[in-house]
mmCIF file of C-alpha atoms in Angstrom:
data_model
loop_
_atom_site.group_PDB
_atom_site.id
_atom_site.type_symbol
_atom_site.label_atom_id
_atom_site.label_comp_id
_atom_site.label_asym_id
_atom_site.label_seq_id
_atom_site.Cartn_x
_atom_site.Cartn_y
_atom_site.Cartn_z
ATOM 1 C CA UNK A 26 114.691 65.499 178.720
ATOM 2 C CA UNK A 27 112.459 67.995 176.872
ATOM 3 C CA UNK A 28 111.611 71.085 178.898
ATOM 4 C CA UNK A 29 109.442 74.149 178.444
ATOM 5 C CA UNK A 30 109.997 77.693 179.671
ATOM 6 C CA UNK A 31 107.050 80.070 180.085
ATOM 7 C CA UNK A 32 108.414 83.597 180.410
ATOM 8 C CA UNK A 33 106.656 86.892 181.027
ATOM 9 C CA UNK A 34 107.731 89.730 178.722
ATOM 10 C CA UNK A 35 107.690 93.179 180.376
ATOM 11 C CA UNK A 36 110.270 93.580 183.149
ATOM 12 C CA UNK A 37 111.176 89.894 182.728
ATOM 13 C CA UNK A 38 112.273 88.897 179.220
ATOM 14 C CA UNK A 39 112.671 92.590 178.506
ATOM 15 C CA UNK A 40 114.348 94.627 181.231
ATOM 16 C CA UNK A 41 116.517 96.767 178.962
ATOM 17 C CA UNK A 42 118.060 96.613 175.492
ATOM 18 C CA UNK A 43 121.259 94.918 176.670
ATOM 19 C CA UNK A 44 119.512 92.316 178.781
ATOM 20 C CA UNK A 45 117.144 91.229 176.024
ATOM 21 C CA UNK A 46 120.121 90.488 173.774
ATOM 22 C CA UNK A 47 121.526 88.118 176.418
ATOM 23 C CA UNK A 48 118.092 86.569 176.821
ATOM 24 C CA UNK A 49 117.702 86.028 173.075
ATOM 25 C CA UNK A 50 121.037 84.177 172.986
ATOM 26 C CA UNK A 51 120.041 82.027 175.954
ATOM 27 C CA UNK A 52 116.686 81.172 174.349
ATOM 28 C CA UNK A 53 118.460 80.193 171.109
ATOM 29 C CA UNK A 54 120.671 77.758 173.048
ATOM 30 C CA UNK A 55 117.667 76.365 174.913
ATOM 31 C CA UNK A 56 115.623 75.801 171.748
ATOM 32 C CA UNK A 57 118.606 74.296 169.897
ATOM 33 C CA UNK A 58 118.920 71.791 172.743
ATOM 34 C CA UNK A 59 115.289 70.749 172.209
ATOM 35 C CA UNK A 60 113.511 73.081 174.617
ATOM 36 C CA UNK A 61 110.239 74.887 173.947
ATOM 37 C CA UNK A 62 110.084 78.630 174.649
ATOM 38 C CA UNK A 63 106.767 80.303 175.443
ATOM 39 C CA UNK A 64 106.216 84.026 175.907
ATOM 40 C CA UNK A 65 103.412 84.435 178.470
ATOM 41 C CA UNK A 66 102.413 88.073 178.519
ATOM 42 C CA UNK A 67 99.621 90.476 179.274
ATOM 43 C CA UNK A 68 100.287 92.146 175.940
ATOM 44 C CA UNK A 69 97.898 91.747 173.042
ATOM 45 C CA UNK A 70 98.923 90.110 169.765
ATOM 46 C CA UNK A 71 99.706 93.434 168.079
ATOM 47 C CA UNK A 72 101.599 94.873 171.042
ATOM 48 C CA UNK A 73 103.732 91.738 171.389
ATOM 49 C CA UNK A 74 104.562 91.669 167.687
ATOM 50 C CA UNK A 75 105.517 95.327 167.815
ATOM 51 C CA UNK A 76 108.152 94.363 170.371
ATOM 52 C CA UNK A 77 109.228 91.370 168.269
ATOM 53 C CA UNK A 78 109.803 93.641 165.280
ATOM 54 C CA UNK A 79 111.742 96.088 167.431
ATOM 55 C CA UNK A 80 114.029 93.605 169.203
ATOM 56 C CA UNK A 81 114.111 90.665 166.800
ATOM 57 C CA UNK A 82 113.111 87.844 169.121
ATOM 58 C CA UNK A 83 110.916 84.835 168.378
ATOM 59 C CA UNK A 84 108.932 82.223 170.285
ATOM 60 C CA UNK A 85 107.640 78.699 169.764
ATOM 61 C CA UNK A 86 104.319 79.581 171.366
ATOM 62 C CA UNK A 87 102.804 82.681 172.925
ATOM 63 C CA UNK A 88 100.217 83.080 175.656
ATOM 64 C CA UNK A 89 98.829 86.600 175.269
ATOM 65 C CA UNK A 90 96.349 88.841 177.109
ATOM 66 C CA UNK A 91 97.289 87.259 180.470
ATOM 67 C CA UNK A 92 96.338 83.789 179.252
ATOM 68 C CA UNK A 93 93.196 84.538 177.286
ATOM 69 C CA UNK A 94 94.696 83.295 174.018
ATOM 70 C CA UNK A 95 97.425 80.778 173.165
ATOM 71 C CA UNK A 96 98.971 80.723 169.686
ATOM 72 C CA UNK A 97 101.865 79.033 167.911
ATOM 73 C CA UNK A 98 104.612 80.784 165.954
ATOM 74 C CA UNK A 99 102.481 80.566 162.800
ATOM 75 C CA UNK A 100 99.554 82.360 164.513
ATOM 76 C CA UNK A 101 97.391 79.255 164.787
ATOM 77 C CA UNK A 102 95.061 79.640 167.774
ATOM 78 C CA UNK A 103 95.446 76.793 170.279
ATOM 79 C CA UNK A 104 93.062 78.133 172.913
ATOM 80 C CA UNK A 105 90.926 81.232 173.359
ATOM 81 C CA UNK A 106 88.934 82.299 176.415
ATOM 82 C CA UNK A 107 86.545 85.220 175.941
ATOM 83 C CA UNK A 108 84.793 87.418 178.475
ATOM 84 C CA UNK A 109 81.103 86.684 178.980
ATOM 85 C CA UNK A 110 79.303 89.308 176.883
ATOM 86 C CA UNK A 111 76.568 90.113 179.414
ATOM 87 C CA UNK A 112 79.060 90.317 182.265
ATOM 88 C CA UNK A 113 81.222 92.593 180.109
ATOM 89 C CA UNK A 114 78.358 95.014 179.529
ATOM 90 C CA UNK A 115 77.420 95.059 183.212
ATOM 91 C CA UNK A 116 81.055 95.518 184.185
ATOM 92 C CA UNK A 117 81.480 98.489 181.854
ATOM 93 C CA UNK A 118 78.645 100.213 183.703
ATOM 94 C CA UNK A 119 80.799 99.943 186.847
ATOM 95 C CA UNK A 120 83.990 101.217 185.209
ATOM 96 C CA UNK A 121 83.637 104.561 187.030
ATOM 97 C CA UNK A 122 84.319 106.510 183.847
ATOM 98 C CA UNK A 123 84.981 109.922 185.465
ATOM 99 C CA UNK A 124 88.155 108.476 186.991
ATOM 100 C CA UNK A 125 89.454 106.760 183.830
ATOM 101 C CA UNK A 126 92.333 108.363 181.938
ATOM 102 C CA UNK A 127 92.190 105.896 179.040
ATOM 103 C CA UNK A 128 90.729 102.473 178.258
ATOM 104 C CA UNK A 129 90.584 99.940 175.450
ATOM 105 C CA UNK A 130 89.582 96.364 174.637
ATOM 106 C CA UNK A 131 91.252 93.472 172.802
ATOM 107 C CA UNK A 132 90.223 90.435 170.820
ATOM 108 C CA UNK A 133 92.437 87.643 169.440
ATOM 109 C CA UNK A 134 94.337 89.771 166.897
ATOM 110 C CA UNK A 135 93.358 93.370 167.594
ATOM 111 C CA UNK A 136 94.754 95.525 170.364
ATOM 112 C CA UNK A 137 92.057 98.143 170.018
ATOM 113 C CA UNK A 138 88.735 96.375 169.528
ATOM 114 C CA UNK A 139 85.429 98.094 170.246
ATOM 115 C CA UNK A 140 83.755 97.638 173.614
ATOM 116 C CA UNK A 141 80.551 96.849 171.741
ATOM 117 C CA UNK A 142 82.180 93.842 170.059
ATOM 118 C CA UNK A 143 81.406 90.344 171.262
ATOM 119 C CA UNK A 144 84.014 87.751 172.240
ATOM 120 C CA UNK A 145 86.531 90.194 173.717
ATOM 121 C CA UNK A 146 89.562 88.693 175.423
ATOM 122 C CA UNK A 147 90.794 91.638 177.519
ATOM 123 C CA UNK A 148 89.546 94.945 178.925
ATOM 124 C CA UNK A 149 91.987 97.649 179.997
ATOM 125 C CA UNK A 150 91.510 100.772 182.088
ATOM 126 C CA UNK A 151 93.956 103.311 183.472
ATOM 127 C CA UNK A 152 92.617 105.372 186.380
ATOM 128 C CA UNK A 153 93.595 108.814 187.573
ATOM 129 C CA UNK A 154 95.115 107.466 190.801
ATOM 130 C CA UNK A 155 96.692 104.232 192.005
ATOM 131 C CA UNK A 156 94.198 104.162 194.858
ATOM 132 C CA UNK A 157 91.245 104.254 192.474
ATOM 133 C CA UNK A 158 92.768 101.446 190.372
ATOM 134 C CA UNK A 159 93.213 99.274 193.459
ATOM 135 C CA UNK A 160 89.655 99.999 194.583
ATOM 136 C CA UNK A 161 88.179 99.127 191.169
ATOM 137 C CA UNK A 162 90.374 96.036 190.852
ATOM 138 C CA UNK A 163 89.144 94.675 194.175
ATOM 139 C CA UNK A 164 85.562 95.623 193.301
ATOM 140 C CA UNK A 165 85.629 93.818 189.952
ATOM 141 C CA UNK A 166 87.128 90.662 191.455
ATOM 142 C CA UNK A 167 84.532 90.652 194.210
ATOM 143 C CA UNK A 168 81.434 91.519 192.176
ATOM 144 C CA UNK A 169 82.304 89.823 188.892
ATOM 145 C CA UNK A 170 84.696 87.102 190.055
ATOM 146 C CA UNK A 171 82.414 84.428 188.624
ATOM 147 C CA UNK A 172 83.049 85.871 185.173
ATOM 148 C CA UNK A 173 86.400 87.712 185.196
ATOM 149 C CA UNK A 174 89.865 87.954 186.702
ATOM 150 C CA UNK A 175 91.087 91.511 187.223
ATOM 151 C CA UNK A 176 94.755 92.394 187.699
ATOM 152 C CA UNK A 177 96.772 95.469 188.597
ATOM 153 C CA UNK A 178 99.404 95.516 185.873
ATOM 154 C CA UNK A 179 101.172 98.863 186.102
ATOM 155 C CA UNK A 180 100.520 101.483 188.751
ATOM 156 C CA UNK A 181 97.016 102.782 188.079
ATOM 157 C CA UNK A 182 96.272 100.357 185.221
ATOM 158 C CA UNK A 183 94.066 97.284 185.506
ATOM 159 C CA UNK A 184 93.377 94.553 182.958
ATOM 160 C CA UNK A 185 90.447 92.151 182.968
ATOM 161 C CA UNK A 186 90.140 88.720 181.336
ATOM 162 C CA UNK A 187 87.753 85.772 181.539
ATOM 163 C CA UNK A 188 87.661 83.922 184.868
ATOM 164 C CA UNK A 189 88.029 80.723 182.805
ATOM 165 C CA UNK A 190 91.715 81.411 182.394
ATOM 166 C CA UNK A 191 94.982 82.905 183.574
ATOM 167 C CA UNK A 192 98.563 82.524 182.353
ATOM 168 C CA UNK A 193 98.819 79.067 183.944
ATOM 169 C CA UNK A 194 95.830 77.788 181.962
ATOM 170 C CA UNK A 195 97.207 79.310 178.783
ATOM 171 C CA UNK A 196 100.507 77.500 179.336
ATOM 172 C CA UNK A 197 98.618 74.271 180.081
ATOM 173 C CA UNK A 198 96.907 74.553 176.686
ATOM 174 C CA UNK A 199 100.326 74.733 175.034
ATOM 175 C CA UNK A 200 101.635 71.839 177.148
ATOM 176 C CA UNK A 201 98.689 69.680 176.099
ATOM 177 C CA UNK A 202 99.337 70.562 172.458
ATOM 178 C CA UNK A 203 102.992 69.463 172.591
ATOM 179 C CA UNK A 204 102.571 66.608 175.077
ATOM 180 C CA UNK A 205 104.585 68.271 177.843
ATOM 181 C CA UNK A 206 104.250 67.147 181.465
ATOM 182 C CA UNK A 207 103.805 69.942 184.004
ATOM 183 C CA UNK A 208 106.836 68.795 185.996
ATOM 184 C CA UNK A 209 108.988 69.742 183.000
ATOM 185 C CA UNK A 210 107.628 73.291 182.735
ATOM 186 C CA UNK A 211 109.569 76.232 184.174
ATOM 187 C CA UNK A 212 108.062 79.678 184.601
ATOM 188 C CA UNK A 213 109.307 83.155 185.461
ATOM 189 C CA UNK A 214 107.635 86.548 185.805
ATOM 190 C CA UNK A 215 107.439 89.695 187.891
ATOM 191 C CA UNK A 216 103.819 90.785 188.348
ATOM 192 C CA UNK A 217 100.427 89.945 189.818
ATOM 193 C CA UNK A 218 99.213 88.176 186.677
ATOM 194 C CA UNK A 219 102.203 85.815 186.925
ATOM 195 C CA UNK A 220 101.236 84.434 190.351
ATOM 196 C CA UNK A 221 99.112 81.539 189.059
ATOM 197 C CA UNK A 222 101.730 80.557 186.472
ATOM 198 C CA UNK A 223 104.656 80.672 188.868
ATOM 199 C CA UNK A 224 102.641 78.756 191.472
ATOM 200 C CA UNK A 225 101.573 76.041 189.011
ATOM 201 C CA UNK A 226 104.958 75.063 187.594
ATOM 202 C CA UNK A 227 108.644 75.201 188.520
ATOM 203 C CA UNK A 228 108.205 78.880 189.193
ATOM 204 C CA UNK A 229 110.720 81.661 189.762
ATOM 205 C CA UNK A 230 110.554 85.445 189.739
ATOM 206 C CA UNK A 231 112.605 88.532 188.984
ATOM 207 C CA UNK A 232 114.243 90.431 191.820
ATOM 208 C CA UNK A 233 111.980 93.433 191.112
ATOM 209 C CA UNK A 234 108.794 91.347 191.445
ATOM 210 C CA UNK A 235 105.729 92.216 193.472
ATOM 211 C CA UNK A 236 105.639 90.638 196.934
ATOM 212 C CA UNK A 237 102.771 88.170 196.291
ATOM 213 C CA UNK A 238 104.844 86.645 193.488
ATOM 214 C CA UNK A 239 107.989 86.443 195.600
ATOM 215 C CA UNK A 240 105.995 84.546 198.207
ATOM 216 C CA UNK A 241 105.203 81.688 195.801
ATOM 217 C CA UNK A 242 108.433 81.655 193.758
ATOM 218 C CA UNK A 243 111.207 79.146 194.391
ATOM 219 C CA UNK A 244 113.893 81.763 193.828
ATOM 220 C CA UNK A 245 114.766 85.100 192.236
ATOM 221 C CA UNK A 246 116.777 86.139 189.182
ATOM 222 C CA UNK A 247 118.127 89.411 187.835
ATOM 223 C CA UNK A 248 118.089 88.095 184.252
ATOM 224 C CA UNK A 249 116.173 85.459 182.311
ATOM 225 C CA UNK A 250 119.476 84.417 180.715
ATOM 226 C CA UNK A 251 120.761 83.285 184.130
ATOM 227 C CA UNK A 252 117.484 81.443 184.713
ATOM 228 C CA UNK A 253 117.822 79.577 181.410
ATOM 229 C CA UNK A 254 121.481 78.731 182.054
ATOM 230 C CA UNK A 255 120.561 77.232 185.431
ATOM 231 C CA UNK A 256 117.832 75.111 183.827
ATOM 232 C CA UNK A 257 120.132 73.856 181.082
ATOM 233 C CA UNK A 258 122.902 73.033 183.513
ATOM 234 C CA UNK A 259 120.610 71.197 185.919
ATOM 235 C CA UNK A 260 121.055 73.649 188.774
ATOM 236 C CA UNK A 261 117.293 74.071 189.186
#
């Protein structure tokens, strides 16, 4: 039976240099057996490929920018969800700039697009305190929830994408492309932006995951390689 794995990157597929080598070997076995491997990450195209060049891993498909864009291994775009341009401009006025340490925007291929560009896929902001990031994150979801999804991704950093998508919808676009049924999709992650994906499919999480993800996951793993072995051996 053909199966698909959708796997977050940071603190999931990559925990440390030794673990990623075990994960690469497990993915190779899974793909050789007919499986489809999808990286589902908050990283932009450039940032993900920087990691690919560094650690030498590959994917069949990638869901980047928290689900905003889905691509195949040849960089063909399968799906792309952009932030409403008017909502983006209004939102930027509420960024609370005095408390921002750094910020940037992304489009399909570029990790550092201009905020004045149209059709952006992700906005990023790092605040001077965790408390400020949490306050802005809640504010954006409440005020602009019709247009965007905002996530805490790392301490005082938030990332914002179109409300039309999340990682689960990005994975669904890939599944539709390859004719995969959702019951045959397995997912694993560690963070807030993985909640929808883990909830939607046969979802698991890392032991270091945030509590909201642990609440919806079917189980926990210390390594993606163990997760893949359990899938291939029919233990989950």
